PDB file of C-alpha atoms in Angstrom:
ATOM      1  CA  MET A  27       7.443  10.843 -16.439  1.00  0.00           C
ATOM      2  CA  ASN A  28       8.781  12.839 -13.504  1.00  0.00           C
ATOM      3  CA  GLY A  29      12.381  12.811 -14.628  1.00  0.00           C
ATOM      4  CA  ASP A  30      13.445  15.165 -11.818  1.00  0.00           C
ATOM      5  CA  THR A  31      17.105  15.412 -10.924  1.00  0.00           C
ATOM      6  CA  ALA A  32      17.992  12.514  -8.636  1.00  0.00           C
ATOM      7  CA  ARG A  33      18.447  13.370  -4.991  1.00  0.00           C
ATOM      8  CA  GLY A  34      21.487  11.135  -4.663  1.00  0.00           C
ATOM      9  CA  ASP A  35      23.510  12.728  -7.522  1.00  0.00           C
ATOM     10  CA  PRO A  36      22.423  16.106  -8.934  1.00  0.00           C
ATOM     11  CA  ALA A  37      24.719  15.583 -11.913  1.00  0.00           C
ATOM     12  CA  ALA A  38      23.041  12.338 -12.955  1.00  0.00           C
ATOM     13  CA  PRO A  39      19.348  12.808 -13.730  1.00  0.00           C
ATOM     14  CA  ARG A  40      17.501   9.627 -14.621  1.00  0.00           C
ATOM     15  CA  ALA A  41      14.070   9.005 -16.038  1.00  0.00           C
ATOM     16  CA  ALA A  42      11.732   7.091 -13.757  1.00  0.00           C
ATOM     17  CA  VAL A  43      11.682   3.322 -14.285  1.00  0.00           C
ATOM     18  CA  VAL A  44       7.863   3.384 -14.518  1.00  0.00           C
ATOM     19  CA  THR A  45       5.769   5.810 -16.573  1.00  0.00           C
ATOM     20  CA  SER A  46       2.315   4.614 -15.515  1.00  0.00           C
ATOM     21  CA  PRO A  47      -0.392   7.154 -14.592  1.00  0.00           C
ATOM     22  CA  TRP A  48      -0.915   5.034 -11.466  1.00  0.00           C
ATOM     23  CA  LEU A  49       2.443   5.961  -9.940  1.00  0.00           C
ATOM     24  CA  ARG A  50       4.484   9.083  -9.257  1.00  0.00           C
ATOM     25  CA  CYS A  51       8.119   9.455  -8.262  1.00  0.00           C
ATOM     26  CA  ARG A  52       9.258  13.051  -7.980  1.00  0.00           C
ATOM     27  CA  HIS A  53      12.911  12.238  -7.318  1.00  0.00           C
ATOM     28  CA  PRO A  54      14.263   9.247  -9.273  1.00  0.00           C
ATOM     29  CA  HIS A  55      17.589   8.011  -7.936  1.00  0.00           C
ATOM     30  CA  PRO A  56      20.431   6.778 -10.190  1.00  0.00           C
ATOM     31  CA  ALA A  57      21.042   3.688  -8.026  1.00  0.00           C
ATOM     32  CA  PRO A  58      18.313   3.366  -5.380  1.00  0.00           C
ATOM     33  CA  ARG A  59      19.037   1.293  -2.293  1.00  0.00           C
ATOM     34  CA  TYR A  60      15.321   0.745  -1.791  1.00  0.00           C
ATOM     35  CA  ARG A  61      11.934   1.611  -3.265  1.00  0.00           C
ATOM     36  CA  VAL A  62       8.999   2.494  -1.037  1.00  0.00           C
ATOM     37  CA  VAL A  63       5.547   2.567  -2.611  1.00  0.00           C
ATOM     38  CA  VAL A  64       3.018   4.698  -0.685  1.00  0.00           C
ATOM     39  CA  PHE A  65      -0.734   4.035  -0.806  1.00  0.00           C
ATOM     40  CA  PRO A  66      -2.911   7.033   0.246  1.00  0.00           C
ATOM     41  CA  HIS A  67      -5.952   6.921   2.509  1.00  0.00           C
ATOM     42  CA  ALA A  68      -9.606   7.148   1.445  1.00  0.00           C
ATOM     43  CA  GLY A  69     -10.076  10.393  -0.465  1.00  0.00           C
ATOM     44  CA  GLY A  70      -6.311  10.885  -0.424  1.00  0.00           C
ATOM     45  CA  THR A  71      -4.256  12.257  -3.289  1.00  0.00           C
ATOM     46  CA  ALA A  72      -0.670  11.673  -4.339  1.00  0.00           C
ATOM     47  CA  ASN A  73       0.809  15.160  -3.913  1.00  0.00           C
ATOM     48  CA  PRO A  74       0.709  15.404  -0.080  1.00  0.00           C
ATOM     49  CA  TYR A  75       2.246  11.953   0.221  1.00  0.00           C
ATOM     50  CA  CYS A  76       4.978  12.854  -2.287  1.00  0.00           C
ATOM     51  CA  THR A  77       5.912  15.709   0.045  1.00  0.00           C
ATOM     52  CA  TRP A  78       5.561  13.527   3.132  1.00  0.00           C
ATOM     53  CA  ALA A  79       7.764  10.782   1.686  1.00  0.00           C
ATOM     54  CA  ARG A  80      10.676  13.184   1.242  1.00  0.00           C
ATOM     55  CA  GLY A  81      11.446  12.563   4.918  1.00  0.00           C
ATOM     56  CA  LEU A  82      12.642   9.045   4.068  1.00  0.00           C
ATOM     57  CA  PRO A  83      16.370   8.365   3.507  1.00  0.00           C
ATOM     58  CA  PRO A  84      17.594  10.076   0.306  1.00  0.00           C
ATOM     59  CA  ASP A  85      19.458   7.067  -1.125  1.00  0.00           C
ATOM     60  CA  GLY A  86      16.267   5.386  -2.334  1.00  0.00           C
ATOM     61  CA  GLU A  87      13.061   6.159  -4.177  1.00  0.00           C
ATOM     62  CA  SER A  88       9.587   6.913  -2.906  1.00  0.00           C
ATOM     63  CA  TRP A  89       6.712   6.197  -5.263  1.00  0.00           C
ATOM     64  CA  VAL A  90       3.141   7.226  -4.534  1.00  0.00           C
ATOM     65  CA  VAL A  91       0.056   5.503  -5.926  1.00  0.00           C
ATOM     66  CA  ARG A  92      -2.252   7.864  -7.823  1.00  0.00           C
ATOM     67  CA  TYR A  93      -5.883   6.817  -7.590  1.00  0.00           C
ATOM     68  CA  PRO A  94      -8.061   7.925 -10.525  1.00  0.00           C
ATOM     69  CA  GLY A  95     -10.726  10.610 -10.232  1.00  0.00           C
ATOM     70  CA  ARG A  96      -8.516  13.187  -8.470  1.00  0.00           C
ATOM     71  CA  GLU A  97      -5.711  15.677  -9.186  1.00  0.00           C
ATOM     72  CA  ASP A  98      -4.663  15.404 -12.843  1.00  0.00           C
ATOM     73  CA  ARG A  99      -6.680  12.173 -13.173  1.00  0.00           C
ATOM     74  CA  LEU A 100      -9.848  14.050 -12.279  1.00  0.00           C
ATOM     75  CA  ALA A 101     -11.553  13.268 -15.596  1.00  0.00           C
ATOM     76  CA  GLU A 102     -11.120   9.520 -15.108  1.00  0.00           C
ATOM     77  CA  PRO A 103     -13.897   7.500 -13.457  1.00  0.00           C
ATOM     78  CA  LEU A 104     -13.548   6.553  -9.824  1.00  0.00           C
ATOM     79  CA  VAL A 105     -12.761   2.905  -9.089  1.00  0.00           C
ATOM     80  CA  GLY A 106     -15.288   1.285  -6.781  1.00  0.00           C
ATOM     81  CA  THR A 107     -13.791  -2.133  -6.039  1.00  0.00           C
ATOM     82  CA  MET A 108     -10.592  -3.396  -4.459  1.00  0.00           C
ATOM     83  CA  ASP A 109      -9.777  -5.576  -7.472  1.00  0.00           C
ATOM     84  CA  GLY A 110     -10.303  -2.582  -9.732  1.00  0.00           C
ATOM     85  CA  LEU A 111      -7.502  -0.772  -7.897  1.00  0.00           C
ATOM     86  CA  VAL A 112      -5.145  -3.652  -7.241  1.00  0.00           C
ATOM     87  CA  GLU A 113      -4.950  -5.062 -10.760  1.00  0.00           C
ATOM     88  CA  PRO A 114      -3.660  -1.920 -12.516  1.00  0.00           C
ATOM     89  CA  ILE A 115      -1.424  -1.004  -9.584  1.00  0.00           C
ATOM     90  CA  THR A 116       0.137  -4.467  -9.750  1.00  0.00           C
ATOM     91  CA  ASP A 117       0.675  -4.107 -13.493  1.00  0.00           C
ATOM     92  CA  ALA A 118       2.331  -0.728 -12.948  1.00  0.00           C
ATOM     93  CA  LEU A 119       4.686  -2.106 -10.272  1.00  0.00           C
ATOM     94  CA  LEU A 120       5.782  -5.239 -12.108  1.00  0.00           C
ATOM     95  CA  PRO A 121       8.609  -3.496 -14.041  1.00  0.00           C
ATOM     96  CA  MET A 122      10.179  -2.589 -10.688  1.00  0.00           C
ATOM     97  CA  VAL A 123      10.509  -6.245  -9.698  1.00  0.00           C
ATOM     98  CA  THR A 124      11.053  -7.962 -13.046  1.00  0.00           C
ATOM     99  CA  GLY A 125      13.039  -5.476 -15.128  1.00  0.00           C
ATOM    100  CA  PRO A 126      16.776  -4.717 -15.219  1.00  0.00           C
ATOM    101  CA  ASP A 127      16.327  -1.628 -13.028  1.00  0.00           C
ATOM    102  CA  THR A 128      15.157  -3.479  -9.927  1.00  0.00           C
ATOM    103  CA  ALA A 129      16.348  -2.330  -6.495  1.00  0.00           C
ATOM    104  CA  GLY A 130      15.384  -5.573  -4.802  1.00  0.00           C
ATOM    105  CA  PRO A 131      12.130  -6.297  -2.986  1.00  0.00           C
ATOM    106  CA  LEU A 132       9.657  -3.448  -2.672  1.00  0.00           C
ATOM    107  CA  VAL A 133       8.502  -1.811   0.546  1.00  0.00           C
ATOM    108  CA  LEU A 134       4.758  -1.126   0.475  1.00  0.00           C
ATOM    109  CA  PHE A 135       3.388   1.474   2.904  1.00  0.00           C
ATOM    110  CA  GLY A 136      -0.331   2.142   3.223  1.00  0.00           C
ATOM    111  CA  HIS A 137      -2.258   4.434   5.524  1.00  0.00           C
ATOM    112  CA  SER A 138      -5.863   3.651   6.533  1.00  0.00           C
ATOM    113  CA  MET A 139      -7.683   2.431   3.378  1.00  0.00           C
ATOM    114  CA  GLY A 140      -4.288   2.478   1.686  1.00  0.00           C
ATOM    115  CA  ALA A 141      -3.072  -0.226   4.070  1.00  0.00           C
ATOM    116  CA  SER A 142      -5.689  -2.649   2.759  1.00  0.00           C
ATOM    117  CA  VAL A 143      -4.874  -1.720  -0.847  1.00  0.00           C
ATOM    118  CA  ALA A 144      -1.164  -2.217  -0.123  1.00  0.00           C
ATOM    119  CA  TYR A 145      -1.869  -5.599   1.480  1.00  0.00           C
ATOM    120  CA  GLU A 146      -3.897  -6.819  -1.493  1.00  0.00           C
ATOM    121  CA  THR A 147      -1.225  -5.503  -3.858  1.00  0.00           C
ATOM    122  CA  ALA A 148       1.404  -7.393  -1.874  1.00  0.00           C
ATOM    123  CA  ARG A 149      -0.643 -10.567  -2.255  1.00  0.00           C
ATOM    124  CA  SER A 150      -1.044  -9.946  -5.977  1.00  0.00           C
ATOM    125  CA  LEU A 151       2.654  -9.243  -6.555  1.00  0.00           C
ATOM    126  CA  HIS A 152       3.726 -12.232  -4.456  1.00  0.00           C
ATOM    127  CA  ALA A 153       1.479 -14.539  -6.487  1.00  0.00           C
ATOM    128  CA  LEU A 154       3.090 -13.322  -9.715  1.00  0.00           C
ATOM    129  CA  VAL A 155       6.683 -12.839  -8.520  1.00  0.00           C
ATOM    130  CA  PRO A 156       7.362 -14.551  -5.176  1.00  0.00           C
ATOM    131  CA  GLY A 157       9.714 -12.493  -3.057  1.00  0.00           C
ATOM    132  CA  SER A 158       8.994  -9.241  -4.893  1.00  0.00           C
ATOM    133  CA  VAL A 159       7.705  -7.550  -1.718  1.00  0.00           C
ATOM    134  CA  GLY A 160      10.193  -7.393   1.133  1.00  0.00           C
ATOM    135  CA  LEU A 161       8.127  -5.457   3.639  1.00  0.00           C
ATOM    136  CA  LEU A 162       4.522  -4.354   4.141  1.00  0.00           C
ATOM    137  CA  VAL A 163       3.990  -1.392   6.460  1.00  0.00           C
ATOM    138  CA  VAL A 164       0.353  -0.902   7.479  1.00  0.00           C
ATOM    139  CA  SER A 165      -0.790   2.238   9.251  1.00  0.00           C
ATOM    140  CA  ALA A 166      -4.020   2.984  11.127  1.00  0.00           C
ATOM    141  CA  ARG A 167      -5.930   0.086   9.606  1.00  0.00           C
ATOM    142  CA  MET A 168      -7.428  -2.987  11.229  1.00  0.00           C
ATOM    143  CA  ALA A 169      -6.062  -6.341  10.166  1.00  0.00           C
ATOM    144  CA  PRO A 170      -8.015  -8.499   7.695  1.00  0.00           C
ATOM    145  CA  VAL A 171      -8.560 -11.055  10.458  1.00  0.00           C
ATOM    146  CA  VAL A 172     -10.691  -8.522  12.381  1.00  0.00           C
ATOM    147  CA  ASP A 173     -14.411  -8.688  11.677  1.00  0.00           C
ATOM    148  CA  ASP A 174     -15.717  -5.098  11.616  1.00  0.00           C
ATOM    149  CA  ARG A 175     -19.215  -5.804  10.304  1.00  0.00           C
ATOM    150  CA  GLY A 176     -20.896  -5.658  13.695  1.00  0.00           C
ATOM    151  CA  ASP A 177     -21.799  -2.370  15.316  1.00  0.00           C
ATOM    152  CA  ARG A 178     -19.982  -0.030  12.963  1.00  0.00           C
ATOM    153  CA  PRO A 179     -22.177   2.362  10.940  1.00  0.00           C
ATOM    154  CA  VAL A 180     -21.971   2.065   7.151  1.00  0.00           C
ATOM    155  CA  VAL A 181     -20.434   5.458   6.509  1.00  0.00           C
ATOM    156  CA  HIS A 182     -20.751   5.535   2.725  1.00  0.00           C
ATOM    157  CA  ARG A 183     -24.560   5.328   3.002  1.00  0.00           C
ATOM    158  CA  LEU A 184     -24.942   8.253   5.378  1.00  0.00           C
ATOM    159  CA  PRO A 185     -26.814  11.384   4.246  1.00  0.00           C
ATOM    160  CA  ARG A 186     -24.481  14.124   3.076  1.00  0.00           C
ATOM    161  CA  ASP A 187     -24.546  16.200   6.278  1.00  0.00           C
ATOM    162  CA  ALA A 188     -23.849  13.162   8.460  1.00  0.00           C
ATOM    163  CA  PHE A 189     -21.161  11.980   6.051  1.00  0.00           C
ATOM    164  CA  VAL A 190     -19.444  15.375   6.195  1.00  0.00           C
ATOM    165  CA  ASP A 191     -19.578  15.222   9.998  1.00  0.00           C
ATOM    166  CA  VAL A 192     -17.669  11.932   9.847  1.00  0.00           C
ATOM    167  CA  LEU A 193     -15.031  13.470   7.578  1.00  0.00           C
ATOM    168  CA  ARG A 194     -14.596  16.388   9.953  1.00  0.00           C
ATOM    169  CA  ALA A 195     -14.297  14.061  12.951  1.00  0.00           C
ATOM    170  CA  HIS A 196     -11.615  11.937  11.259  1.00  0.00           C
ATOM    171  CA  GLY A 197      -9.423  14.995  10.857  1.00  0.00           C
ATOM    172  CA  GLY A 198      -7.927  14.203   7.447  1.00  0.00           C
ATOM    173  CA  THR A 199      -9.385  17.233   5.653  1.00  0.00           C
ATOM    174  CA  ASP A 200      -8.281  20.843   5.981  1.00  0.00           C
ATOM    175  CA  GLU A 201     -10.971  22.631   7.969  1.00  0.00           C
ATOM    176  CA  ALA A 202     -11.108  25.441   5.395  1.00  0.00           C
ATOM    177  CA  VAL A 203     -12.341  22.969   2.772  1.00  0.00           C
ATOM    178  CA  PHE A 204     -15.585  22.441   4.681  1.00  0.00           C
ATOM    179  CA  ASP A 205     -16.485  26.089   4.136  1.00  0.00           C
ATOM    180  CA  HIS A 206     -15.941  25.905   0.368  1.00  0.00           C
ATOM    181  CA  ALA A 207     -19.086  24.595  -1.329  1.00  0.00           C
ATOM    182  CA  GLU A 208     -17.476  23.846  -4.698  1.00  0.00           C
ATOM    183  CA  LEU A 209     -14.611  21.935  -3.128  1.00  0.00           C
ATOM    184  CA  MET A 210     -17.034  19.925  -1.030  1.00  0.00           C
ATOM    185  CA  ASP A 211     -19.094  19.092  -4.120  1.00  0.00           C
ATOM    186  CA  LEU A 212     -15.900  17.694  -5.621  1.00  0.00           C
ATOM    187  CA  LEU A 213     -14.595  15.982  -2.507  1.00  0.00           C
ATOM    188  CA  VAL A 214     -17.676  14.235  -1.124  1.00  0.00           C
ATOM    189  CA  PRO A 215     -18.274  11.860  -4.097  1.00  0.00           C
ATOM    190  CA  ILE A 216     -14.592  10.887  -4.106  1.00  0.00           C
ATOM    191  CA  VAL A 217     -14.440  10.087  -0.404  1.00  0.00           C
ATOM    192  CA  ARG A 218     -17.852   8.401  -0.424  1.00  0.00           C
ATOM    193  CA  ASN A 219     -16.649   6.156  -3.275  1.00  0.00           C
ATOM    194  CA  ASP A 220     -13.543   5.191  -1.318  1.00  0.00           C
ATOM    195  CA  TYR A 221     -15.565   4.471   1.811  1.00  0.00           C
ATOM    196  CA  ARG A 222     -17.888   2.300  -0.274  1.00  0.00           C
ATOM    197  CA  LEU A 223     -14.863   0.449  -1.645  1.00  0.00           C
ATOM    198  CA  ILE A 224     -13.342  -0.263   1.738  1.00  0.00           C
ATOM    199  CA  GLU A 225     -16.643  -1.003   3.476  1.00  0.00           C
ATOM    200  CA  THR A 226     -17.661  -3.546   0.825  1.00  0.00           C
ATOM    201  CA  TYR A 227     -14.192  -5.100   0.625  1.00  0.00           C
ATOM    202  CA  ARG A 228     -13.988  -8.617   2.011  1.00  0.00           C
ATOM    203  CA  PRO A 229     -10.523  -9.986   2.848  1.00  0.00           C
ATOM    204  CA  PRO A 230      -9.496 -13.416   1.581  1.00  0.00           C
ATOM    205  CA  ALA A 231     -10.567 -16.491   3.524  1.00  0.00           C
ATOM    206  CA  ASP A 232      -6.881 -17.301   4.039  1.00  0.00           C
ATOM    207  CA  PRO A 233      -5.207 -13.944   4.658  1.00  0.00           C
ATOM    208  CA  ALA A 234      -1.725 -15.339   5.375  1.00  0.00           C
ATOM    209  CA  LEU A 235       1.109 -13.540   3.596  1.00  0.00           C
ATOM    210  CA  PRO A 236       4.779 -14.670   3.662  1.00  0.00           C
ATOM    211  CA  VAL A 237       6.040 -11.095   3.908  1.00  0.00           C
ATOM    212  CA  ASP A 238       7.418  -9.180   6.892  1.00  0.00           C
ATOM    213  CA  ILE A 239       4.783  -6.797   8.276  1.00  0.00           C
ATOM    214  CA  VAL A 240       5.201  -3.685  10.417  1.00  0.00           C
ATOM    215  CA  ALA A 241       2.024  -2.204  11.908  1.00  0.00           C
ATOM    216  CA  PHE A 242       1.725   1.427  12.991  1.00  0.00           C
ATOM    217  CA  ALA A 243      -1.119   2.538  15.256  1.00  0.00           C
ATOM    218  CA  ALA A 244      -2.088   5.837  16.880  1.00  0.00           C
ATOM    219  CA  ALA A 245      -2.785   5.879  20.593  1.00  0.00           C
ATOM    220  CA  ASP A 246      -5.788   8.214  20.337  1.00  0.00           C
ATOM    221  CA  ASP A 247      -7.245   6.958  17.050  1.00  0.00           C
ATOM    222  CA  GLN A 248     -11.040   7.020  17.341  1.00  0.00           C
ATOM    223  CA  THR A 249     -11.578   5.127  14.064  1.00  0.00           C
ATOM    224  CA  VAL A 250      -9.565   1.970  14.691  1.00  0.00           C
ATOM    225  CA  ALA A 251      -8.500   0.456  18.011  1.00  0.00           C
ATOM    226  CA  VAL A 252      -4.837  -0.236  18.650  1.00  0.00           C
ATOM    227  CA  PRO A 253      -5.403  -4.011  19.240  1.00  0.00           C
ATOM    228  CA  ASP A 254      -7.147  -4.252  15.859  1.00  0.00           C
ATOM    229  CA  VAL A 255      -4.071  -2.753  14.187  1.00  0.00           C
ATOM    230  CA  LEU A 256      -1.706  -5.030  16.084  1.00  0.00           C
ATOM    231  CA  ALA A 257      -3.775  -8.008  14.890  1.00  0.00           C
ATOM    232  CA  TRP A 258      -1.745  -7.823  11.657  1.00  0.00           C
ATOM    233  CA  ALA A 259       0.634 -10.108  13.547  1.00  0.00           C
ATOM    234  CA  ALA A 260      -1.749 -12.965  12.726  1.00  0.00           C
ATOM    235  CA  VAL A 261      -1.544 -12.220   8.985  1.00  0.00           C
ATOM    236  CA  THR A 262       2.162 -12.663   8.303  1.00  0.00           C
ATOM    237  CA  THR A 263       3.974 -15.981   8.239  1.00  0.00           C
ATOM    238  CA  ALA A 264       7.261 -14.073   8.277  1.00  0.00           C
ATOM    239  CA  GLY A 265       8.367 -11.377  10.742  1.00  0.00           C
ATOM    240  CA  PHE A 266       6.195  -8.865  12.597  1.00  0.00           C
ATOM    241  CA  SER A 267       6.836  -5.710  14.592  1.00  0.00           C
ATOM    242  CA  HIS A 268       4.807  -2.683  15.526  1.00  0.00           C
ATOM    243  CA  ALA A 269       4.875   0.853  16.890  1.00  0.00           C
ATOM    244  CA  VAL A 270       2.217   2.950  18.609  1.00  0.00           C
ATOM    245  CA  PHE A 271       2.543   6.700  18.055  1.00  0.00           C
ATOM    246  CA  PRO A 272       0.888   9.537  19.944  1.00  0.00           C
ATOM    247  CA  GLY A 273      -1.934  11.278  18.142  1.00  0.00           C
ATOM    248  CA  SER A 274      -5.142  10.530  16.275  1.00  0.00           C
ATOM    249  CA  HIS A 275      -5.925   8.835  12.972  1.00  0.00           C
ATOM    250  CA  PHE A 276      -3.708  11.164  10.933  1.00  0.00           C
ATOM    251  CA  TYR A 277      -0.837  11.085  13.419  1.00  0.00           C
ATOM    252  CA  LEU A 278       1.710  10.781  10.580  1.00  0.00           C
ATOM    253  CA  ARG A 279       0.922  14.339   9.469  1.00  0.00           C
ATOM    254  CA  THR A 280       1.224  15.880  12.916  1.00  0.00           C
ATOM    255  CA  ASP A 281       4.765  14.657  13.553  1.00  0.00           C
ATOM    256  CA  PRO A 282       6.132  12.675  10.604  1.00  0.00           C
ATOM    257  CA  ALA A 283       9.756  12.422  11.783  1.00  0.00           C
ATOM    258  CA  PRO A 284       9.248   9.439  14.152  1.00  0.00           C
ATOM    259  CA  VAL A 285       7.255   7.637  11.455  1.00  0.00           C
ATOM    260  CA  HIS A 286       9.996   8.171   8.880  1.00  0.00           C
ATOM    261  CA  ALA A 287      12.572   6.938  11.397  1.00  0.00           C
ATOM    262  CA  ALA A 288      10.529   3.820  12.117  1.00  0.00           C
ATOM    263  CA  ILE A 289      10.235   3.029   8.405  1.00  0.00           C
ATOM    264  CA  ALA A 290      13.921   3.732   7.809  1.00  0.00           C
ATOM    265  CA  ALA A 291      14.841   1.282  10.570  1.00  0.00           C
ATOM    266  CA  HIS A 292      13.260  -1.503   8.538  1.00  0.00           C
ATOM    267  CA  LEU A 293      14.772  -0.617   5.154  1.00  0.00           C
ATOM    268  CA  PRO A 294      17.424  -2.958   3.728  1.00  0.00           C
ATOM    269  CA  PRO A 295      21.059  -2.193   4.487  1.00  0.00           C
ATOM    270  CA  ALA A 296      23.145  -1.059   1.533  1.00  0.00           C
ATOM    271  CA  GLY A 297      24.015  -3.890  -0.826  1.00  0.00           C
ATOM    272  CA  VAL A 298      21.701  -6.484   0.689  1.00  0.00           C
ATOM    273  CA  PRO A 299      18.898  -6.574  -1.913  1.00  0.00           C
ATOM    274  CA  ALA A 300      21.185  -7.461  -4.829  1.00  0.00           C
ATOM    275  CA  ALA A 301      22.917 -10.188  -2.815  1.00  0.00           C
ATOM    276  CA  ALA A 302      19.574 -11.600  -1.736  1.00  0.00           C
ATOM    277  CA  GLU A 303      18.380 -11.637  -5.318  1.00  0.00           C
ATOM    278  CA  GLU A 304      21.390 -13.655  -6.415  1.00  0.00           C
ATOM    279  CA  LYS A 305      20.518 -16.258  -3.784  1.00  0.00           C
ATOM    280  CA  GLY A 306      16.907 -16.391  -4.939  1.00  0.00           C
ATOM    281  CA  ASP A 307      15.727 -15.283  -1.511  1.00  0.00           C
ATOM    282  CA  LEU A 308      14.036 -11.971  -2.168  1.00  0.00           C
ATOM    283  CA  HIS A 309      11.463 -11.797   0.558  1.00  0.00           C
ATOM    284  CA  ARG A 310      13.712 -11.365   3.611  1.00  0.00           C
ATOM    285  CA  TRP A 311      16.545  -8.907   4.221  1.00  0.00           C
ATOM    286  CA  SER A 312      17.706 -10.430   7.478  1.00  0.00           C
TER     287      SER A 312
END
């Protein structure tokens, strides 16, 4: 699948290491220095994130998770539980960390709902292959140690008009879509399903994860407070750092360059992953 010519060497095309419908890599690399796996937000699709991820350094690979029930998986049923997403995503990623074509520990990046899915996938992969995740980057999502069941409205239960108002306020949907009845009939059930998934998700009683975490927040995000994003520091038993960017919930679309630079700063230096693997110490690059 997606055997595009590699960005690093146009003369050496290579088939993608994974051919699962759950993952897409538009530009396989013949010898990737790193692999970043991107987890979209609620209602999000793979294609915009494939384009967005092209801003990352060209000597690695960017993979994007493809949730069912959208794009060319439109005919497949939506998944309504966190476990229902994490289990097949984990299975799809395992060849990247156990096969001969590994590029060292994975970098998982998730935005909004995708941050929670990435976190649970990191936990799942670590349980199966300790050290297989080198870095978890969480964006615009409260930490699992934050209890958000108090005053927040249950969005997925709102009547359609009120639900659409929430979508418009969050700013993740092209304004022209709201004027297209057929598109809205398609979009609303997908986003409502994802909101149900994340609003019924309950983090583990012991959320600790021995993986480096980087948390990205937006200064003017009206959906999640900056301190709640920075609370990811209490989740990792390894290293933690953070960055606060200007903008609202979808800040990474408005000006992606600083976000790409911040991610790139945490990617492994050339040659480090293989050396770390030989030492049996996969989970840290430093």
